[in-house]
mmCIF file of N, CA and C in Angstrom:
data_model
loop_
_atom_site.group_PDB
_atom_site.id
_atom_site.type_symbol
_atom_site.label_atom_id
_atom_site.label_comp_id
_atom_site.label_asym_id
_atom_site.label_seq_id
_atom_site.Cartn_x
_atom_site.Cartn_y
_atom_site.Cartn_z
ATOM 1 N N UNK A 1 -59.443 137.563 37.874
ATOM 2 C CA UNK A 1 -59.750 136.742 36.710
ATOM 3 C C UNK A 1 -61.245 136.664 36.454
ATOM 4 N N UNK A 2 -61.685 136.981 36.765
ATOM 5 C CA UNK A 2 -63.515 137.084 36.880
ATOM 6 C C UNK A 2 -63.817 138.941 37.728
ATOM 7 N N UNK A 3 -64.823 139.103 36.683
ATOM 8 C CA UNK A 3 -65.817 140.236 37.088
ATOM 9 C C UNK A 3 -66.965 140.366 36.994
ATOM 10 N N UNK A 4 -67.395 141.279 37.895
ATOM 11 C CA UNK A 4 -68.987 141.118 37.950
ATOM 12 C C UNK A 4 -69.164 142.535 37.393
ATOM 13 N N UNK A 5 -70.342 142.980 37.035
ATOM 14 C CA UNK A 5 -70.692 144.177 36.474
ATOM 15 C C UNK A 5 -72.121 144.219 36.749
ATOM 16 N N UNK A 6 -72.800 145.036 37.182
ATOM 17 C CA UNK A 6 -74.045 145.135 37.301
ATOM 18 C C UNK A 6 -74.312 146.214 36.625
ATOM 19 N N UNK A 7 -76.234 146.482 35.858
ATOM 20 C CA UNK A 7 -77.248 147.799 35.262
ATOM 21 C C UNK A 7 -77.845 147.516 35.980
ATOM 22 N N UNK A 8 -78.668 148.627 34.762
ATOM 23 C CA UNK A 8 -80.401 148.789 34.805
ATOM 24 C C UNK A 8 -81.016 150.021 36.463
ATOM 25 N N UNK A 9 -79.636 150.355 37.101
ATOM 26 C CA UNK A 9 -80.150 151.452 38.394
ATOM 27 C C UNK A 9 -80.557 152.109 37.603
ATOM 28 N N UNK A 10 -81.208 153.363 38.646
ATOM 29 C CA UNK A 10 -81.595 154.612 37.732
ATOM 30 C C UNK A 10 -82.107 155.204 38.701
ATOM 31 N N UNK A 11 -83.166 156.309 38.300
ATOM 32 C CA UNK A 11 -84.198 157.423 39.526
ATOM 33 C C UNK A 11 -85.598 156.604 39.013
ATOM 34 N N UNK A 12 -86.713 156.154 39.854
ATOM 35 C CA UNK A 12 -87.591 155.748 39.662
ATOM 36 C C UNK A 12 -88.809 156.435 40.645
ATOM 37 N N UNK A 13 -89.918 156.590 40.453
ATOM 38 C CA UNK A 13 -91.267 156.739 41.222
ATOM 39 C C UNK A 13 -91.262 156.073 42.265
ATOM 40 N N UNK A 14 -92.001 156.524 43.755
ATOM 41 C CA UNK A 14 -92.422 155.070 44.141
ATOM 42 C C UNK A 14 -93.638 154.743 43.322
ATOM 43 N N UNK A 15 -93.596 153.359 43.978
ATOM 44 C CA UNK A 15 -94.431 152.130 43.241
ATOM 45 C C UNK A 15 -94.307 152.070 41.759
ATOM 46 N N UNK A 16 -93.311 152.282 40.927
ATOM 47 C CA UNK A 16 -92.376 151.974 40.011
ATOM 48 C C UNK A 16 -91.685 150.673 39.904
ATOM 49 N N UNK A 17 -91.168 150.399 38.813
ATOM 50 C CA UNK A 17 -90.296 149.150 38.869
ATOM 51 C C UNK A 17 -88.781 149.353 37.656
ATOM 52 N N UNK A 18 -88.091 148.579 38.879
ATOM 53 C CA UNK A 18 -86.553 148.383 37.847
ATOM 54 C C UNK A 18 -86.470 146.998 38.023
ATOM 55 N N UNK A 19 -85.272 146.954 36.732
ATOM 56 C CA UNK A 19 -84.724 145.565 36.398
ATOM 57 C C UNK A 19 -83.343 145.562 36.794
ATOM 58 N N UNK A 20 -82.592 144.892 37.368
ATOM 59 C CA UNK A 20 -81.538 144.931 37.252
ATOM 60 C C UNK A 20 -80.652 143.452 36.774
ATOM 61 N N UNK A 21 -79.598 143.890 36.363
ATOM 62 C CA UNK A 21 -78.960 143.025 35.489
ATOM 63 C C UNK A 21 -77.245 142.729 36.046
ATOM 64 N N UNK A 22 -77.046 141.332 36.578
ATOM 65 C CA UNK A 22 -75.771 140.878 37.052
ATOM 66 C C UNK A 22 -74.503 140.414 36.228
ATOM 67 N N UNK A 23 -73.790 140.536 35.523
ATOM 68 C CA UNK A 23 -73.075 139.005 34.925
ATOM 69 C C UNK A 23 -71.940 139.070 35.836
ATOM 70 N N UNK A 24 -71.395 138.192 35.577
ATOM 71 C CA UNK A 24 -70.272 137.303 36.053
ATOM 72 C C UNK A 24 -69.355 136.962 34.826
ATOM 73 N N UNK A 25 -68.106 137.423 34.526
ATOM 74 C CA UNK A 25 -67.633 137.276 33.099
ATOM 75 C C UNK A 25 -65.953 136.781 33.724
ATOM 76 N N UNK A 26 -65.376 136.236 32.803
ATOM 77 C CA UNK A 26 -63.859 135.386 33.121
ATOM 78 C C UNK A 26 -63.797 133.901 32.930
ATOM 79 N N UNK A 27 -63.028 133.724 33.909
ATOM 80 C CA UNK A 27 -62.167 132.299 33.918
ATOM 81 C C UNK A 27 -63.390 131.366 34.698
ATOM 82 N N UNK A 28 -64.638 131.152 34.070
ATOM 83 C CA UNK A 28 -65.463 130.822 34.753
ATOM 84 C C UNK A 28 -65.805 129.250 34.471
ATOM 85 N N UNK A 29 -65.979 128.323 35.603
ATOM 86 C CA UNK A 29 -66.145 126.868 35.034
ATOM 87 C C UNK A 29 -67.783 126.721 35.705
ATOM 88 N N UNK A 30 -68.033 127.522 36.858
ATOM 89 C CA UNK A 30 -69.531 127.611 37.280
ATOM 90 C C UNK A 30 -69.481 128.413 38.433
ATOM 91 N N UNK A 31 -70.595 129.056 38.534
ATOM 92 C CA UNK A 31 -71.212 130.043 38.895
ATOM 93 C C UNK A 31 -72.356 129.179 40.025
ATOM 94 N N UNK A 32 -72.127 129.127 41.141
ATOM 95 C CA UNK A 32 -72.735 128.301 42.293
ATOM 96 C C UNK A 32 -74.066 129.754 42.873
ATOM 97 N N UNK A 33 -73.387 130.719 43.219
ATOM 98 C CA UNK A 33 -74.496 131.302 43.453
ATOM 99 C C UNK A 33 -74.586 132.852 43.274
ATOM 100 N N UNK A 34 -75.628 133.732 43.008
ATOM 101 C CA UNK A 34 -75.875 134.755 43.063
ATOM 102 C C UNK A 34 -76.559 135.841 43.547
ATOM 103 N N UNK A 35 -76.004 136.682 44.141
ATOM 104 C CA UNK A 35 -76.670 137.667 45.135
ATOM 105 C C UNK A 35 -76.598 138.951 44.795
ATOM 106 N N UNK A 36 -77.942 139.599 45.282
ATOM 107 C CA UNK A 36 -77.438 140.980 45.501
ATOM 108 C C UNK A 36 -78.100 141.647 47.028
ATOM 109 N N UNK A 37 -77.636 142.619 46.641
ATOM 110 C CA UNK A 37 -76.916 143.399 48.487
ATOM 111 C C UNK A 37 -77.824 144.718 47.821
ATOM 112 N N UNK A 38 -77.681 144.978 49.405
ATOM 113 C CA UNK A 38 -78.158 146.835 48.586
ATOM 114 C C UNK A 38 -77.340 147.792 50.137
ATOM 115 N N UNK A 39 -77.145 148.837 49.883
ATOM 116 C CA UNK A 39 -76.494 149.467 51.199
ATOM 117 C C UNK A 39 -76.780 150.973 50.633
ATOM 118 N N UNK A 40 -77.779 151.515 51.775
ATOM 119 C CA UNK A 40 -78.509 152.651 52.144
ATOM 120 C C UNK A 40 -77.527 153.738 52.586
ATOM 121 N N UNK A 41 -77.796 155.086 52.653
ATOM 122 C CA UNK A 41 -76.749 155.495 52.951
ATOM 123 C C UNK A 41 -76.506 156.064 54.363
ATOM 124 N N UNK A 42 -75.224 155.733 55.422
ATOM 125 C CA UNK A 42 -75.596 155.667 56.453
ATOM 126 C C UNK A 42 -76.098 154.293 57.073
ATOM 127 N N UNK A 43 -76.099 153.726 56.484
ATOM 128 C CA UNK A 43 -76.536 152.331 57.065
ATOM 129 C C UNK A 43 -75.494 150.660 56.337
ATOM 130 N N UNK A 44 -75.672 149.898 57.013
ATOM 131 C CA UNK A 44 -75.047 148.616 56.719
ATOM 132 C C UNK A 44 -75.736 147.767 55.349
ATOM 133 N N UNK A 45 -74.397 147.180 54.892
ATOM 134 C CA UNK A 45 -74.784 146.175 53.492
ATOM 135 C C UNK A 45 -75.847 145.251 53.959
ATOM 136 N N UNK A 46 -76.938 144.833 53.034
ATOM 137 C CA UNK A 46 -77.921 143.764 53.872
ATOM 138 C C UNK A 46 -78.249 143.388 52.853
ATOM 139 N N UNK A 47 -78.766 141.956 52.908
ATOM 140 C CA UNK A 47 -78.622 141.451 52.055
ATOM 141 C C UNK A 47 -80.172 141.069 51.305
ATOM 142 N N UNK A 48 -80.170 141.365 49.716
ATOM 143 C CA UNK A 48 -81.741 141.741 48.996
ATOM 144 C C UNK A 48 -82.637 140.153 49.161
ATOM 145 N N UNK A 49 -81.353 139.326 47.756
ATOM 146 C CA UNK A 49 -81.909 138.051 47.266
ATOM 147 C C UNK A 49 -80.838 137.434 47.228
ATOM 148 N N UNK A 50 -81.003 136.175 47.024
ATOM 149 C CA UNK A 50 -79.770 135.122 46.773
ATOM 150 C C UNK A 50 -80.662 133.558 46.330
ATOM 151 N N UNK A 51 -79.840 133.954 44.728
ATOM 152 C CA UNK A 51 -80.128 132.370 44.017
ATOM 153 C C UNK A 51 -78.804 131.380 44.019
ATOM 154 N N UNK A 52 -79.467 130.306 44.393
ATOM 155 C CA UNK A 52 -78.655 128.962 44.405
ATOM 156 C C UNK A 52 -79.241 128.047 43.261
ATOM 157 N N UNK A 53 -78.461 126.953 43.534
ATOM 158 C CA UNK A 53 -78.777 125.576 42.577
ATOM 159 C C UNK A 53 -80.454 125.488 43.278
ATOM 160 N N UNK A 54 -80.806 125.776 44.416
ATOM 161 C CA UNK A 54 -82.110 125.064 45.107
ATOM 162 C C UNK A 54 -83.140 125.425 44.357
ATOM 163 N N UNK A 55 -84.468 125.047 44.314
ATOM 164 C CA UNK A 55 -85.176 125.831 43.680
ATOM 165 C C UNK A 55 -85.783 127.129 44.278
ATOM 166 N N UNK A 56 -85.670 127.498 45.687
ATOM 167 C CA UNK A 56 -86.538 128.549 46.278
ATOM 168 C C UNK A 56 -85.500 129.615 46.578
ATOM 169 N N UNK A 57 -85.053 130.279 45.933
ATOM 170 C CA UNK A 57 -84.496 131.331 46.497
ATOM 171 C C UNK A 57 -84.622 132.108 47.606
ATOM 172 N N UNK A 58 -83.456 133.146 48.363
ATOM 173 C CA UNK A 58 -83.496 133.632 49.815
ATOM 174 C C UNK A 58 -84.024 134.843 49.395
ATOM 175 N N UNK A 59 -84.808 135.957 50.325
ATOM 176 C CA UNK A 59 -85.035 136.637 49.727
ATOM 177 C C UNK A 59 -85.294 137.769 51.612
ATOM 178 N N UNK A 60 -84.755 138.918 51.781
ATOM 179 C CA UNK A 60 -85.220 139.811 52.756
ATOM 180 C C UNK A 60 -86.957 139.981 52.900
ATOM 181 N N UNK A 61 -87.309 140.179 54.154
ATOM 182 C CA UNK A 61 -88.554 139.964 54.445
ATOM 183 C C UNK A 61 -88.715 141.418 53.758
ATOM 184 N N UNK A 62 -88.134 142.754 54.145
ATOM 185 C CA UNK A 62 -88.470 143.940 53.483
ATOM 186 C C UNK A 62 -89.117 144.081 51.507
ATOM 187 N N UNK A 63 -88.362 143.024 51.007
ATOM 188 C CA UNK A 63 -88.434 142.805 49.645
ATOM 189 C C UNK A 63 -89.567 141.958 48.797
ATOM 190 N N UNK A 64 -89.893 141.089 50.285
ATOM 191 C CA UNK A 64 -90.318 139.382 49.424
ATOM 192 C C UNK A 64 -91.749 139.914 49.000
ATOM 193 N N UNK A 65 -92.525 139.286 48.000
ATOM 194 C CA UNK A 65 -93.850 139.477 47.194
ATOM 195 C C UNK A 65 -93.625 140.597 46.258
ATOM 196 N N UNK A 66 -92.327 141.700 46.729
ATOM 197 C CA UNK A 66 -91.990 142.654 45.712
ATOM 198 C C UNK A 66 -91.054 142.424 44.991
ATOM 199 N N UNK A 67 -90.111 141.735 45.100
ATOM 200 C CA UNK A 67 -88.780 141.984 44.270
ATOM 201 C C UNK A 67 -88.663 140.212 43.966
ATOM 202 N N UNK A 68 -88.107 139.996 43.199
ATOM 203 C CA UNK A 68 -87.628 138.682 42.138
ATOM 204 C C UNK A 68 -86.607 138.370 41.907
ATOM 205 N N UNK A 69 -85.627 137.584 41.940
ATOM 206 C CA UNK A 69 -84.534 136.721 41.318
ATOM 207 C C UNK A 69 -84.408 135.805 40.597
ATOM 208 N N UNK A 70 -83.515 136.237 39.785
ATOM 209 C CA UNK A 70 -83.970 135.130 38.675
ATOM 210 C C UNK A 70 -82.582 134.830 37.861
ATOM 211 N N UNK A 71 -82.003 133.700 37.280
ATOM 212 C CA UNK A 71 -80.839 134.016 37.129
ATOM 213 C C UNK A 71 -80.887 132.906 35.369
ATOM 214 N N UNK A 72 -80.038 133.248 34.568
ATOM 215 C CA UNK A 72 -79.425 132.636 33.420
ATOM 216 C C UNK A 72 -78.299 131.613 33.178
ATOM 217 N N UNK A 73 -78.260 130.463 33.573
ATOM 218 C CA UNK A 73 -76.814 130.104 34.341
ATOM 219 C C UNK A 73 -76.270 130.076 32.830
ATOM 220 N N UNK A 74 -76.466 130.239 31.425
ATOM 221 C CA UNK A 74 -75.664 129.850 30.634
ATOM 222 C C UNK A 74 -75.209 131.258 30.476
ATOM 223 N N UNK A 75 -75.460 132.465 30.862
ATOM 224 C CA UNK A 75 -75.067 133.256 30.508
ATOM 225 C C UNK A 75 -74.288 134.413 31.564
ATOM 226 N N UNK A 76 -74.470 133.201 33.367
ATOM 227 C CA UNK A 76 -73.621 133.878 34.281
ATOM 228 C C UNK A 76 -74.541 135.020 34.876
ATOM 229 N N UNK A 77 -75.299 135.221 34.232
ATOM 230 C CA UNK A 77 -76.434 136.124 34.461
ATOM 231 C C UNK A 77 -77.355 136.270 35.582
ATOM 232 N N UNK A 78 -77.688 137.137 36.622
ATOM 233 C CA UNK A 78 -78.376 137.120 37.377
ATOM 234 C C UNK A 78 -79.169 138.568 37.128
ATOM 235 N N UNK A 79 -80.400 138.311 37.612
ATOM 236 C CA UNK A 79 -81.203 139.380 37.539
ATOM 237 C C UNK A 79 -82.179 139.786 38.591
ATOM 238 N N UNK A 80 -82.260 141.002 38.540
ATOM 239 C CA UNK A 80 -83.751 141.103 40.276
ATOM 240 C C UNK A 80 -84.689 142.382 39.773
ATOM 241 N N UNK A 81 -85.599 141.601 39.469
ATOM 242 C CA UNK A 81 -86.773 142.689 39.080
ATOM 243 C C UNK A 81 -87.474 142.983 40.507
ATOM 244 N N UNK A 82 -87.657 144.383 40.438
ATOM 245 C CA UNK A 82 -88.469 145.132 41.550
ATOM 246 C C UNK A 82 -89.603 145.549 40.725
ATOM 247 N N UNK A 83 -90.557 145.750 42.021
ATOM 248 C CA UNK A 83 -91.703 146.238 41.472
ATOM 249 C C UNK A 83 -91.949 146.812 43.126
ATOM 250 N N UNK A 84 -93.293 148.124 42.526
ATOM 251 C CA UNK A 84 -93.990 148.456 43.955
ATOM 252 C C UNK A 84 -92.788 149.302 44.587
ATOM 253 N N UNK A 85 -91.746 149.486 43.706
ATOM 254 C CA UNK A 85 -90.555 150.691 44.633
ATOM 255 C C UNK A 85 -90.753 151.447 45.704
ATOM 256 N N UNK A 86 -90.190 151.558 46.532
ATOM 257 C CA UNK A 86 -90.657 152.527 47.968
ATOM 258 C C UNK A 86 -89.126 153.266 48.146
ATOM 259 N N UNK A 87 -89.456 154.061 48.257
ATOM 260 C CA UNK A 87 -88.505 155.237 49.006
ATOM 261 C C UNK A 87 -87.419 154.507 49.874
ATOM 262 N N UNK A 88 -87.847 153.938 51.023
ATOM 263 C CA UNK A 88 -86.958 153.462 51.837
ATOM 264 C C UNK A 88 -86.132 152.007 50.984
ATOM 265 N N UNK A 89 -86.120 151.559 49.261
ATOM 266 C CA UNK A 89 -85.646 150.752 48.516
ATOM 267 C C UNK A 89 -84.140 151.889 48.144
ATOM 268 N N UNK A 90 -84.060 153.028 48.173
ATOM 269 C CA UNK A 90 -83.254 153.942 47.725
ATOM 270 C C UNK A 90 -82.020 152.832 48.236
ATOM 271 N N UNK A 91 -80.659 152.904 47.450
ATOM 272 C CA UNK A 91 -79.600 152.337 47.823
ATOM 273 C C UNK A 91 -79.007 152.158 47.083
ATOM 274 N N UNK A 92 -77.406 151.629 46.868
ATOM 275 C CA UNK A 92 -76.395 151.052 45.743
ATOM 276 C C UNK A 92 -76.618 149.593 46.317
ATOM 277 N N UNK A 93 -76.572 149.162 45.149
ATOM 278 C CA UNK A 93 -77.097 147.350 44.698
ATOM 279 C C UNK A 93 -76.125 147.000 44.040
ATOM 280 N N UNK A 94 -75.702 146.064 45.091
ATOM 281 C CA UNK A 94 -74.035 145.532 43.869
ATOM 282 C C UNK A 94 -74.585 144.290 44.330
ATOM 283 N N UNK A 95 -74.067 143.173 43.641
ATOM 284 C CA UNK A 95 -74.053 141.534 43.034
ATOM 285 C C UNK A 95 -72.460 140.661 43.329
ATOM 286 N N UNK A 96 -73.672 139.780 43.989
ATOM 287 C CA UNK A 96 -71.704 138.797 44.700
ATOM 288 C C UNK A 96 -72.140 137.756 43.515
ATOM 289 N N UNK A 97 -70.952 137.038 43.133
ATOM 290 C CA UNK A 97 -70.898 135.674 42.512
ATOM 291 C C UNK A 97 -70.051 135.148 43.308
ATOM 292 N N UNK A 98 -70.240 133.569 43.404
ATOM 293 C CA UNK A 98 -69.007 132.761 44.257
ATOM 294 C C UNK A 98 -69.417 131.820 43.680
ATOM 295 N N UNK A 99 -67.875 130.707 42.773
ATOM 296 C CA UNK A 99 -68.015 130.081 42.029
ATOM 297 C C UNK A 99 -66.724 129.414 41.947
ATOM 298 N N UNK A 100 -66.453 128.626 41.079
ATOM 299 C CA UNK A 100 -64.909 128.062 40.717
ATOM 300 C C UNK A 100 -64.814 128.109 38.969
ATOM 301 N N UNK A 101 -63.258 127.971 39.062
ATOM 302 C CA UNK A 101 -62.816 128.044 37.579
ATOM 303 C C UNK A 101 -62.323 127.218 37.440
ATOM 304 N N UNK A 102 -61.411 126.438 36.721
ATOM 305 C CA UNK A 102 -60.112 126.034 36.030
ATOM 306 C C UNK A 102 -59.773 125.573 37.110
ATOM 307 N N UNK A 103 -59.518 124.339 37.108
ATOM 308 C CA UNK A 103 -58.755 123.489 38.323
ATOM 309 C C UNK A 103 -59.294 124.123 39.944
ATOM 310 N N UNK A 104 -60.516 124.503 39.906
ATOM 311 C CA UNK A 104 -60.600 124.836 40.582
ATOM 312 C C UNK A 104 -60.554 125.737 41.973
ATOM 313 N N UNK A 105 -59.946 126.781 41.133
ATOM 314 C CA UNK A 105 -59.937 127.674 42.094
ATOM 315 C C UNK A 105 -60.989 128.301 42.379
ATOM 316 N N UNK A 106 -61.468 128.964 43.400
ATOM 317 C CA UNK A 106 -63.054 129.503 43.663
ATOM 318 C C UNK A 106 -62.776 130.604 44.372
ATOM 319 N N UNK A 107 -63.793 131.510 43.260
ATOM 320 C CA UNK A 107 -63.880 132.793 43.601
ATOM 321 C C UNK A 107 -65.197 133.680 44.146
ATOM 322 N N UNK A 108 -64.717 134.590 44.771
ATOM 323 C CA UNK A 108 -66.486 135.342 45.549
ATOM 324 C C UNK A 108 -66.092 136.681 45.612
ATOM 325 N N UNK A 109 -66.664 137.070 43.831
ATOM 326 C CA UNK A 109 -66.202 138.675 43.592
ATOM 327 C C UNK A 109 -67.474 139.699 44.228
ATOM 328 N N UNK A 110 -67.165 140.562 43.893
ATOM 329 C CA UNK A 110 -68.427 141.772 44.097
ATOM 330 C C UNK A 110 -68.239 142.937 42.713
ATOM 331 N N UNK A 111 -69.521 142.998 42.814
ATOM 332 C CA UNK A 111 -69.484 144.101 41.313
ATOM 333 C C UNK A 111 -69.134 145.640 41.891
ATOM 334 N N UNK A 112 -68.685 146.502 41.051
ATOM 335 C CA UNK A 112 -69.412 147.956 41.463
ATOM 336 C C UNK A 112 -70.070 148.614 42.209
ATOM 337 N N UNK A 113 -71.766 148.115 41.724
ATOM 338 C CA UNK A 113 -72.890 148.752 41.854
ATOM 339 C C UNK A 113 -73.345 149.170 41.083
ATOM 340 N N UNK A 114 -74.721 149.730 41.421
ATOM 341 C CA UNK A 114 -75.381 150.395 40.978
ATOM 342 C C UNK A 114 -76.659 151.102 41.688
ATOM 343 N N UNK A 115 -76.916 152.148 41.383
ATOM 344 C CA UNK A 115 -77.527 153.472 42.690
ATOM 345 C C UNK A 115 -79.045 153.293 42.188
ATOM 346 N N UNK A 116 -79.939 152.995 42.932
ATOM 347 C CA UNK A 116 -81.053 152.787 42.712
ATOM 348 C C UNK A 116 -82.038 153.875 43.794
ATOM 349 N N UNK A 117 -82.248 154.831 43.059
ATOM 350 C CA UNK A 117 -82.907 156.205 43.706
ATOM 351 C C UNK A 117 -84.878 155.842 43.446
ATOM 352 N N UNK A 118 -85.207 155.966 44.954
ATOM 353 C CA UNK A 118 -86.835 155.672 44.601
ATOM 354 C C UNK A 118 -87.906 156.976 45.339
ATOM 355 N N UNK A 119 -88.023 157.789 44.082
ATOM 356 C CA UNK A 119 -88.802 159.409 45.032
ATOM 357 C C UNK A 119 -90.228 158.941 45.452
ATOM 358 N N UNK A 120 -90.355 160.044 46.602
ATOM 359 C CA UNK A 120 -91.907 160.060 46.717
ATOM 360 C C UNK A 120 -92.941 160.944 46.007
#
């Protein structure tokens, strides 16, 4: 009853920048929090950023001063601008939502992805 969909991957430079773009679309009454993941290939899901209600978002030490979260709550929307791209950023970037709907049922989907290639 809810999906997530993530953009904006692509092939980038290092020290380049992408945007990427989350929603969360359905049977939605709120949207508690939003994350994204990235998973290298050959290696384990780990986790990028994660916005909550708090004001300071979580963020991987590999990422932090480079990459951003930022989210739209009227529009379900989450977003993570990179900047300063590095090679070892290469990965598929998919987006969790976990939230409740309608009488409350609560859900914690995962999107797709999306392949975020960073050359040297």
């Amino acid at each position: 009853q809810v999906q997530v969909v993530e953009s904006g991957g692509g092939l980038v430079q290092a020290g380049g920048s992408l945007r990427l773009s989350c929603t969360a679309s359905g049977n939605i009454v709120q949207v508690n929090a939003m994350g994204w993941y990235r998973q290298a290939p050959g290696k384990e899901r780990e986790l990028v950023a994660v916005i909550t209600g708090s004001p300071t978002p979580t963020y991987a030490a590999s990422v932090k001063g480079r990459f951003t979260i930022s989210r739209d709550i009227a529009k379900n929307t989450a977003y993570l601008q990179m900047n300063n791209l590095k090679p070892e950023d290469t990965a598929v970037y998919s987006c969790n939502a976990d939230g409740f709907g309608p009488d409350y049922y609560t859900f914690d989907v995962w999107g797709p992805g999306t392949p975020v290639t960073v050359s040297s």
